[in-house]
mmCIF file of C-alpha atoms in Angstrom:
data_model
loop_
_atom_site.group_PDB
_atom_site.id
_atom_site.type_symbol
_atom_site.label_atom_id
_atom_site.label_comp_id
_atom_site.label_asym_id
_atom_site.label_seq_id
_atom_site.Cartn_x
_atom_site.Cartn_y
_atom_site.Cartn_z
ATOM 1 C CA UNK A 19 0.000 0.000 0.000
ATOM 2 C CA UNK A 20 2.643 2.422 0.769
ATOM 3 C CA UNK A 21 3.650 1.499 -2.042
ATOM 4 C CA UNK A 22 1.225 2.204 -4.546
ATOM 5 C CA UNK A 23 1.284 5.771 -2.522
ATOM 6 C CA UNK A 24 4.692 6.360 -3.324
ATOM 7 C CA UNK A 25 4.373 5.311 -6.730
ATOM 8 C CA UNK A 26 1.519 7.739 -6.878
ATOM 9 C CA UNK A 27 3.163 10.374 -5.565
ATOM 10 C CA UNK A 28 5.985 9.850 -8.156
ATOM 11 C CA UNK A 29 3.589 10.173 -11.168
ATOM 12 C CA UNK A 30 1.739 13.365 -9.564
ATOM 13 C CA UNK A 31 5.143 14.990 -9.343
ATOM 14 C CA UNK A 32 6.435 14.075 -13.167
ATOM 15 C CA UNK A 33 2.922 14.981 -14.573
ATOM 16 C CA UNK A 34 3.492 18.042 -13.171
ATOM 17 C CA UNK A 35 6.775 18.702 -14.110
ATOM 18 C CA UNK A 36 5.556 18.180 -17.911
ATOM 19 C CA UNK A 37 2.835 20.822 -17.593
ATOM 20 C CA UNK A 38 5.698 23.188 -16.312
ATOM 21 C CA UNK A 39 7.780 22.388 -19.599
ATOM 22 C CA UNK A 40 4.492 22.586 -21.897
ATOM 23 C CA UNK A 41 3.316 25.911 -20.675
ATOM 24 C CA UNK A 42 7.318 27.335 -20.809
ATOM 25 C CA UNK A 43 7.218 25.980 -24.336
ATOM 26 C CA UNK A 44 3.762 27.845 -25.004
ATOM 27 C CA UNK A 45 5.067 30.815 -23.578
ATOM 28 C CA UNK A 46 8.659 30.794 -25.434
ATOM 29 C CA UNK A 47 6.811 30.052 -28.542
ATOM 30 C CA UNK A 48 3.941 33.005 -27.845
ATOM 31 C CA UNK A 49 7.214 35.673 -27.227
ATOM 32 C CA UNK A 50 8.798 34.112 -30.633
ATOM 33 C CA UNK A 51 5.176 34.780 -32.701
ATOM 34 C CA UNK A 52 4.660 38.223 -30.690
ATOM 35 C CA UNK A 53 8.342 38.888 -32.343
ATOM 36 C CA UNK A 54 7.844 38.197 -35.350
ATOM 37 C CA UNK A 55 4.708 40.038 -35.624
ATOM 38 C CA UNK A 56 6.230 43.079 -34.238
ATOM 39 C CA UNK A 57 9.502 42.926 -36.846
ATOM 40 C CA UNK A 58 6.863 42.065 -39.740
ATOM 41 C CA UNK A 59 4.359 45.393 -38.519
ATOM 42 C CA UNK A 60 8.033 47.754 -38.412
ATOM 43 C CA UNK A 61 9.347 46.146 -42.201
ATOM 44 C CA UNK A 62 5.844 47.422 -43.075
ATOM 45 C CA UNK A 63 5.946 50.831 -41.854
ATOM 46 C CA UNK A 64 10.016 50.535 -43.255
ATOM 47 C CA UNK A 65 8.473 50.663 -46.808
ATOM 48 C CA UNK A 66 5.447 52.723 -46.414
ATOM 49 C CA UNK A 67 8.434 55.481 -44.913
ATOM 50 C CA UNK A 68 10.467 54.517 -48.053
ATOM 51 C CA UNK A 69 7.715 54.946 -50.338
ATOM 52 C CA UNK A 70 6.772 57.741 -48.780
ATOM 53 C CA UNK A 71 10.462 59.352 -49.144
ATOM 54 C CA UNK A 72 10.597 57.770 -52.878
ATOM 55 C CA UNK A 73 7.856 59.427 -53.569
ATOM 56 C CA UNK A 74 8.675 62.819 -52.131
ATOM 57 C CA UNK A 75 12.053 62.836 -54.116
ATOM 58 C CA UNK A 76 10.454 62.063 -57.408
ATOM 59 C CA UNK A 77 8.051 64.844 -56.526
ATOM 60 C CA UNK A 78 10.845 67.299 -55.582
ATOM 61 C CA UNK A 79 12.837 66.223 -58.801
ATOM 62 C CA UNK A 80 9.974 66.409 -60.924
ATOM 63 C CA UNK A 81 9.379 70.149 -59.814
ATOM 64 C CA UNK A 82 13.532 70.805 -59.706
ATOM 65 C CA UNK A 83 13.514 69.536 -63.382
ATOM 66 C CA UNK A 84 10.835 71.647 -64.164
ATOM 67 C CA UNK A 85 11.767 74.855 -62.793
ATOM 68 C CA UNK A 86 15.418 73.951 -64.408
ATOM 69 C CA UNK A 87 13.354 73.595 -67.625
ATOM 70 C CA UNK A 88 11.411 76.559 -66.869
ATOM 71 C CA UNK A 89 14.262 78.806 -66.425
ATOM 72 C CA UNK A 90 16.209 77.491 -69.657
ATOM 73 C CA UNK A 91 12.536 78.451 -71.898
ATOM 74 C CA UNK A 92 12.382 82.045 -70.164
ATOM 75 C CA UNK A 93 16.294 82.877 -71.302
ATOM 76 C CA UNK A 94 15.914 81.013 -74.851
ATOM 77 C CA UNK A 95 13.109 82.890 -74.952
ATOM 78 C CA UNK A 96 14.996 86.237 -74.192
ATOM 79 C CA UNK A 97 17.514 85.367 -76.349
ATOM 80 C CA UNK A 98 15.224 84.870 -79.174
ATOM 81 C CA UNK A 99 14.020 88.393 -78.362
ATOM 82 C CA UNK A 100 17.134 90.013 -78.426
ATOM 83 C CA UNK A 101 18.113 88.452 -81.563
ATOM 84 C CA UNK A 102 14.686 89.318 -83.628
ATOM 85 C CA UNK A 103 15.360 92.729 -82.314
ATOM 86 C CA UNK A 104 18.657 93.420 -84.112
ATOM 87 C CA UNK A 105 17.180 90.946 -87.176
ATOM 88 C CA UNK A 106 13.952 93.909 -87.183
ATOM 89 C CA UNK A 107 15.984 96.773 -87.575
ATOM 90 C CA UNK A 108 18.472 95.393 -89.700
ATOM 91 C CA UNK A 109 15.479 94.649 -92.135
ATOM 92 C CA UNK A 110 14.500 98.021 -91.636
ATOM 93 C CA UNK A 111 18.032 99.778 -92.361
ATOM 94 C CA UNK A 112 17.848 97.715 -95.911
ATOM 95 C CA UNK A 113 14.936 98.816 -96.701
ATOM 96 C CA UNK A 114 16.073 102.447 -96.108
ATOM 97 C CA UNK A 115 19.844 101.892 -97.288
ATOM 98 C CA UNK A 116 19.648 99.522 -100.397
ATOM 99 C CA UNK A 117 23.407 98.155 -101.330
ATOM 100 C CA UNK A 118 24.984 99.026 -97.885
ATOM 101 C CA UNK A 119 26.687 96.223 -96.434
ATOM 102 C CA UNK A 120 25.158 95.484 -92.694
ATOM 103 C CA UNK A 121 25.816 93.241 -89.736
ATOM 104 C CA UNK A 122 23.218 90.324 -88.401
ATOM 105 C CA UNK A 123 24.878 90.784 -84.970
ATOM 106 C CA UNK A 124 25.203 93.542 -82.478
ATOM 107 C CA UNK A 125 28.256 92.275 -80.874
ATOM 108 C CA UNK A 126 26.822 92.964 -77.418
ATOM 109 C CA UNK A 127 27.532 90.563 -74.625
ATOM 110 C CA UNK A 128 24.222 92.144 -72.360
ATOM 111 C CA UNK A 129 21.516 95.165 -73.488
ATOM 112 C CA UNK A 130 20.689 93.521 -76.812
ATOM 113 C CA UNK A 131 16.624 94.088 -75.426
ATOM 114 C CA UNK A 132 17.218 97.868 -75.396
ATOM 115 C CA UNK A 133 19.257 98.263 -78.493
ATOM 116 C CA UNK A 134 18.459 101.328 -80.290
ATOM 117 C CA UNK A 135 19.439 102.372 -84.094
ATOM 118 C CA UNK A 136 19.469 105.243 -85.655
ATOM 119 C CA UNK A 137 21.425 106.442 -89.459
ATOM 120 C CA UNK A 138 21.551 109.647 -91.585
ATOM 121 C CA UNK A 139 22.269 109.074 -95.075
ATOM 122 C CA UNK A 140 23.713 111.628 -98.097
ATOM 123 C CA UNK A 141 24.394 110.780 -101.205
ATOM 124 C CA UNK A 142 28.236 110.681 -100.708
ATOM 125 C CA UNK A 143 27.937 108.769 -97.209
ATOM 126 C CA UNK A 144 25.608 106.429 -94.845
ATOM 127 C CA UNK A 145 26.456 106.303 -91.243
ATOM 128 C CA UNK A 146 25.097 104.078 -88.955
ATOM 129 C CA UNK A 147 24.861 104.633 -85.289
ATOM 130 C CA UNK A 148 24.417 101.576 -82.537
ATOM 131 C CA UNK A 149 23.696 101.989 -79.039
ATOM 132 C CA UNK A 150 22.209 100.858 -75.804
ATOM 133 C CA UNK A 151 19.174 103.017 -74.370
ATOM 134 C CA UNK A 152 16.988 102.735 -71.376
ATOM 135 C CA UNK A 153 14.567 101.192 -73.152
ATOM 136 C CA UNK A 154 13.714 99.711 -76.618
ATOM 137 C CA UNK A 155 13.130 102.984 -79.355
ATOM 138 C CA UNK A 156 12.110 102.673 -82.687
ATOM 139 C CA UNK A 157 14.329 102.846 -85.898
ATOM 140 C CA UNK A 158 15.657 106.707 -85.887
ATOM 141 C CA UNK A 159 14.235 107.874 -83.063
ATOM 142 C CA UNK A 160 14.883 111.421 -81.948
ATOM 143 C CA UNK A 161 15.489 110.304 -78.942
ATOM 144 C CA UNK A 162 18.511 107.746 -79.396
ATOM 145 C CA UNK A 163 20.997 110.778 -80.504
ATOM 146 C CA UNK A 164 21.272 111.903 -76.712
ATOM 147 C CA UNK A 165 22.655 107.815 -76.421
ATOM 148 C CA UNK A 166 26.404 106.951 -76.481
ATOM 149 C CA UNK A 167 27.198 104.568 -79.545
ATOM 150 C CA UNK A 168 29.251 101.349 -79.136
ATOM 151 C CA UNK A 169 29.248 101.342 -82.543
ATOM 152 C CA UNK A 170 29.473 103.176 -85.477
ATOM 153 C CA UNK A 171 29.358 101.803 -88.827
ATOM 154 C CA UNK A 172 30.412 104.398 -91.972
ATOM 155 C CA UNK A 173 29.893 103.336 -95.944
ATOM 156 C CA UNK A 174 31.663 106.582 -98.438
ATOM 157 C CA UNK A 175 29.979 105.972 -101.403
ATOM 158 C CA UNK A 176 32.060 106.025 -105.184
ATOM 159 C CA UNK A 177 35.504 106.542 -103.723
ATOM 160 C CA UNK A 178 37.918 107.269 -106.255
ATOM 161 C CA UNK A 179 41.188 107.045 -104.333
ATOM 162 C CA UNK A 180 40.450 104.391 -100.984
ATOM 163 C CA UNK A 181 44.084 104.257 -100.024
ATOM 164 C CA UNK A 182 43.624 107.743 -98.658
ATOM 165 C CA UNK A 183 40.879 106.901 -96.276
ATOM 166 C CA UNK A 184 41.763 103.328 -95.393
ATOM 167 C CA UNK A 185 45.602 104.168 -93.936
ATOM 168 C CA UNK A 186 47.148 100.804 -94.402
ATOM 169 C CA UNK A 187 50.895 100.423 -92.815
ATOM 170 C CA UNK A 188 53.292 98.980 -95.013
ATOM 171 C CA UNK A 189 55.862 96.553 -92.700
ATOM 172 C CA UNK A 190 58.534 98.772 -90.867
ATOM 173 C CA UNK A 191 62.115 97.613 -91.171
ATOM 174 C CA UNK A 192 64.976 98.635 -88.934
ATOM 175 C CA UNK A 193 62.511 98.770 -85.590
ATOM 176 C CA UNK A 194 62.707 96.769 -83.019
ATOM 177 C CA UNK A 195 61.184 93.612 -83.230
ATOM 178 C CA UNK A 196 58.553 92.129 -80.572
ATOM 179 C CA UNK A 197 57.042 88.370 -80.670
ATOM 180 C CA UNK A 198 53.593 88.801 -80.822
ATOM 181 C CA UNK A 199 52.253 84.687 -80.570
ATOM 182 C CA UNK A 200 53.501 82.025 -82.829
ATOM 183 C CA UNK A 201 54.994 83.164 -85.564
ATOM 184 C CA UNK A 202 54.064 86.175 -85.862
ATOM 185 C CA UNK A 203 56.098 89.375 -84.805
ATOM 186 C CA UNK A 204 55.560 92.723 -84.864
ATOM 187 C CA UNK A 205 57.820 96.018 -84.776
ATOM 188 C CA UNK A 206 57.513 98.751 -82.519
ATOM 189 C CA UNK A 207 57.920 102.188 -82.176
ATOM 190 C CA UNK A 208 57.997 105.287 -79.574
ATOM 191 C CA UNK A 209 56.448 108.889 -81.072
ATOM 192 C CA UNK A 210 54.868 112.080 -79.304
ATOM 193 C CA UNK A 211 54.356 110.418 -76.159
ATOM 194 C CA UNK A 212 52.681 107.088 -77.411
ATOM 195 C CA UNK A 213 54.045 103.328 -78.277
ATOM 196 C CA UNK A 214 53.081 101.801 -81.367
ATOM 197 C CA UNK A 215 53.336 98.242 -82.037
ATOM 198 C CA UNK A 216 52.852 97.228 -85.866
ATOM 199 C CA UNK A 217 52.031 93.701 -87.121
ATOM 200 C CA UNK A 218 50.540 92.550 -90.536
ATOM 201 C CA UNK A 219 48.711 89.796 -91.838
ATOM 202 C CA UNK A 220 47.587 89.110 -95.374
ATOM 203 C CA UNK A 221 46.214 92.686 -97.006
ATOM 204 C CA UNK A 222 45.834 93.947 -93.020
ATOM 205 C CA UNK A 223 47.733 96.250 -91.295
ATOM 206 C CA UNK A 224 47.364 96.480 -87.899
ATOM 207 C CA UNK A 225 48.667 98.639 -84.866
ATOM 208 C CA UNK A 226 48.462 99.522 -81.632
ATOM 209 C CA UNK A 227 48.947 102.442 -79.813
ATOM 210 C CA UNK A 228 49.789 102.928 -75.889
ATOM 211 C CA UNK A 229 50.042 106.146 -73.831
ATOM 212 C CA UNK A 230 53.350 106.217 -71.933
ATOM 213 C CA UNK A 231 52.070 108.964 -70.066
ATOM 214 C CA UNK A 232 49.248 106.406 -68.559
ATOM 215 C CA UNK A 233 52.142 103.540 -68.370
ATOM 216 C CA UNK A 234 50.214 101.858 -70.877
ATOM 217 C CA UNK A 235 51.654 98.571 -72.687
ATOM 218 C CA UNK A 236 51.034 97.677 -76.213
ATOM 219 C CA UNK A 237 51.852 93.727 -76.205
ATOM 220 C CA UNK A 238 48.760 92.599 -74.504
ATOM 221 C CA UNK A 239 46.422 94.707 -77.122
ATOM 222 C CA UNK A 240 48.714 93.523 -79.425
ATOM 223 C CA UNK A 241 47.948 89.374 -78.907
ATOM 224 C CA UNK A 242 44.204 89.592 -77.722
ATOM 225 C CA UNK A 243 43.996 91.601 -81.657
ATOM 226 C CA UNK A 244 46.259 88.706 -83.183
ATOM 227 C CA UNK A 245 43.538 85.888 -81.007
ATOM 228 C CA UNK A 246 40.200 87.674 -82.570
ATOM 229 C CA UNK A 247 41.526 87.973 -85.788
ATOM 230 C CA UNK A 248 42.152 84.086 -85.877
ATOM 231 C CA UNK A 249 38.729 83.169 -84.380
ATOM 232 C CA UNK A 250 36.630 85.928 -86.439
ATOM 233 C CA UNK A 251 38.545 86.878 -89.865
ATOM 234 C CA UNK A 252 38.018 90.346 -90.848
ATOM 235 C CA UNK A 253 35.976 91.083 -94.334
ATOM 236 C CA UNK A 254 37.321 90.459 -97.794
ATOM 237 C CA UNK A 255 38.988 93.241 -99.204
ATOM 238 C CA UNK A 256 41.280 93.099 -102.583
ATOM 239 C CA UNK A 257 42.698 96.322 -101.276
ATOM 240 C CA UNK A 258 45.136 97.056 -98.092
ATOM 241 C CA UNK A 259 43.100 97.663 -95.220
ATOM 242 C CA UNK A 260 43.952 98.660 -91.685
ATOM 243 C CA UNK A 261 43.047 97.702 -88.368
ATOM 244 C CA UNK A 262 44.024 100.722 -85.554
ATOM 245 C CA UNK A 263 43.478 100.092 -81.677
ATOM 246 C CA UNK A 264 44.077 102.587 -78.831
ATOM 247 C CA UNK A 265 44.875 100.703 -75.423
ATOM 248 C CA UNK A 266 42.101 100.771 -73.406
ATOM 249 C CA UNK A 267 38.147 100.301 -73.758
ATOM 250 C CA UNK A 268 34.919 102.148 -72.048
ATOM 251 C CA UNK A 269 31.739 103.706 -73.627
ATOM 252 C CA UNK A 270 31.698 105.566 -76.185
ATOM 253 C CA UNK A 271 35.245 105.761 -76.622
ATOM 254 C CA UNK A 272 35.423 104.027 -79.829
ATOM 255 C CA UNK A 273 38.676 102.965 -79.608
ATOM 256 C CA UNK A 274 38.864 100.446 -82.146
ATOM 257 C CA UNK A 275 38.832 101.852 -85.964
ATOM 258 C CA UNK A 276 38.678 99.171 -88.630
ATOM 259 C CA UNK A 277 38.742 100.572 -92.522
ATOM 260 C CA UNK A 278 38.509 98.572 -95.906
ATOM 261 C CA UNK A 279 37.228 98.702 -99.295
ATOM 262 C CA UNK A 280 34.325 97.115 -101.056
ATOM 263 C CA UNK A 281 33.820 97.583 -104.834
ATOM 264 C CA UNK A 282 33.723 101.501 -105.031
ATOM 265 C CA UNK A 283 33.259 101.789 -101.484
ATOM 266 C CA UNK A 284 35.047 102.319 -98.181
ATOM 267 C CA UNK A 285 34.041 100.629 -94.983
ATOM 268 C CA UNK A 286 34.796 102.046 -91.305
ATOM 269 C CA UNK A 287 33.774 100.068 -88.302
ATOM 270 C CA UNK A 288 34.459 102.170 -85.360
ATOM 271 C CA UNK A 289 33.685 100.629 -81.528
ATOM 272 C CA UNK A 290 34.272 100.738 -77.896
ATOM 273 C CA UNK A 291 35.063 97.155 -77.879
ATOM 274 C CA UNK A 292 37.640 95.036 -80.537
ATOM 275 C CA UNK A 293 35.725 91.966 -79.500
ATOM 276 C CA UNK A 294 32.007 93.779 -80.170
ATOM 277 C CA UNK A 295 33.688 94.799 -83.526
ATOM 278 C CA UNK A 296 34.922 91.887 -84.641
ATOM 279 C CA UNK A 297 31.550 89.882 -83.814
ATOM 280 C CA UNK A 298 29.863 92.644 -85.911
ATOM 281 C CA UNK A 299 32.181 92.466 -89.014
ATOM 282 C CA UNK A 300 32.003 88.029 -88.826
ATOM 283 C CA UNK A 301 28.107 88.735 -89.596
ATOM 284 C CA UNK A 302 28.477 91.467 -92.251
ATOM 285 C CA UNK A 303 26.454 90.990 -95.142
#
C-alpha cells in the first residue's frame, strides 16, 4: 500500500513537471510569434516610410527639373528676343539703305533688349549709329541721338582714291622687333608720347597704340587683336586695309577703328570694344 502511494506520488510529481515544460514551451513560442509580428508590422511601416520618401524625391525632382526647364525656356526665350530685335531693324536699315553692307549681330555681350538704331544718309555717305538706351526705341528715333554709340558703322559711297581713307601700314624695317604669338612678330615704335606696335597679316595692317604717359603697354592689345583675328577673320577686301586700336576700352570711346574697301566703297567700323567689332564684321552681309 505504501507502495502504490509512493508510486503515486511519483507520477503526480512528473505529470506536473511536464505541464511546467508545456506551458514554458507555449510561452517561449507566444514571445517568438509576438516577435515576429512586431519585426513584420516595423518592415511594413520601413516601406510605407520609403515609399513615402521615394515618392517625395520624385516629386521634388519632378518640380527641380521643371523649374530647371522653366528657367532654360524664359532665357531662350529672351535670347530669341534680343536676336529678332537686331534681325527687325536690320530689315528696316535695308529697306532704307539699299546696297549698304550690314551686320546680323550687335556684338553685345548684355543690353541687346534695349538696343536702339538710328542712321543719316547723303548721297556721298551712310552712317550708322548703334547703341544701348533705357529702353527699346524705334528705328531713328529722336530720342537715341542723346545715347552713347558702341558702334558706329560708316559706308563713303564712289571713292575714287580708298588708299587715302583706309591708312594701311606697309611693314617697318629697322625697328625693333617684338614676338607677338607664334609666328608672328611685330615692330615697334615710340612717337609724341605714345608706343606703337605694328604687325601685318595678309592685305591687313594692324597697330596699336599705348600712352606712356598712362604707363600703358602695347603687347597685350597687341595678342588679344592677333587671337580675334584668328577666331573671327576680318571682311574680304582686294585692297590694303587697316586695323588701328588705342589701349584701353569704355563707352563711347570708340577705340577700335577698322577701314577697308568694297567695290567703289570704303568701310569704317568704329567701336568701344575690338571683340564687339569683330563679332559685328564676322556677320556682315
Amino acid at each position: 500500500m505504501k507502495k502504490n502511494r509512493k508510486n503515486l506520488a511519483l507520477l503526480l510529481l512528473a505529470a506536473s513537471l511536464l505541464a511546467g515544460c508545456a506551458g514554458q514551451s507555449n510561452s517561449q513560442s507566444s514571445q517568438s510569434s509576438q516577435a515576429k509580428s512586431e519585426k513584420k508590422a516595423e518592415s511594413k511601416a520601413s516601406s510605407k516610410s520609403a515609399a513615402k520618401s521615394a515618392a517625395s524625391s520624385a516629386v521634388s525632382s519632378t518640380k527641380s527639373s521643371s523649374s530647371q526647364a522653366s528657367s532654360k525656356s524664359a532665357a531662350s526665350s529672351s535670347q530669341r528676343a534680343d536676336a529678332n530685335r537686331m534681325g527687325t531693324l536690320t530689315s528696316q536699315l535695308r529697306v532704307k539703305l539699299p546696297g549698304m553692307l550690314l551686320p546680323a549681330a550687335d556684338g553685345l555681350g548684355q543690353g541687346s533688349s534695349n538696343l536702339n538704331i538710328r542712321y543719316t544718309s547723303s548721297s556721298s555717305q551712310n552712317v550708322v549709329y548703334y547703341s544701348v538706351g533705357n529702353s527699346p526705341l524705334a528705328l531713328n528715333d529722336s530720342r537715341i541721338a542723346s545715347e552713347k554709340p558702341y558702334a558706329v558703322l560708316t559706308e563713303k559711297k564712289n571713292v575714287a582714291d580708298a588708299s587715302s581713307l583706309i591708312n594701311y601700314q606697309e611693314p617697318k624695317t629697322g625697328l625693333p622687333a617684338v614676338k607677338i604669338a607664334g609666328n608672328v612678330t611685330g615692330t615697334e615704335e615710340g612717337a609724341a608720347g605714345s608706343t606703337y606696335l605694328q604687325f601685318n597679316q595678309g592685305q591687313w595692317s594692324f597697330v596699336v597704340r599705348a600712352s606712356n604717359v598712362q604707363g600703358q603697354k602695347p603687347l597685350p592689345t597687341a595678342q588679344k587683336l592677333l587671337s580675334l583675328y584668328q577666331q573671327y577673320g576680318l571682311p574680304d577686301t582686294a585692297a590694303k586695309s587697316s586695323v588701328q586700336v588705342d589701349v584701353g576700352e569704355s563707352l563711347g570711346s570708340l577705340n577700335t577703328v577698322i577701314t577697308w574697301a568694297k567695290g567703289s566703297s570704303v568701310y569704317q567700323l568704329k567701336a568701344h570694344s575690338t571683340e564687339t567689332a569683330f563679332k559685328m564684321l564676322k556677320s556682315l552681309n
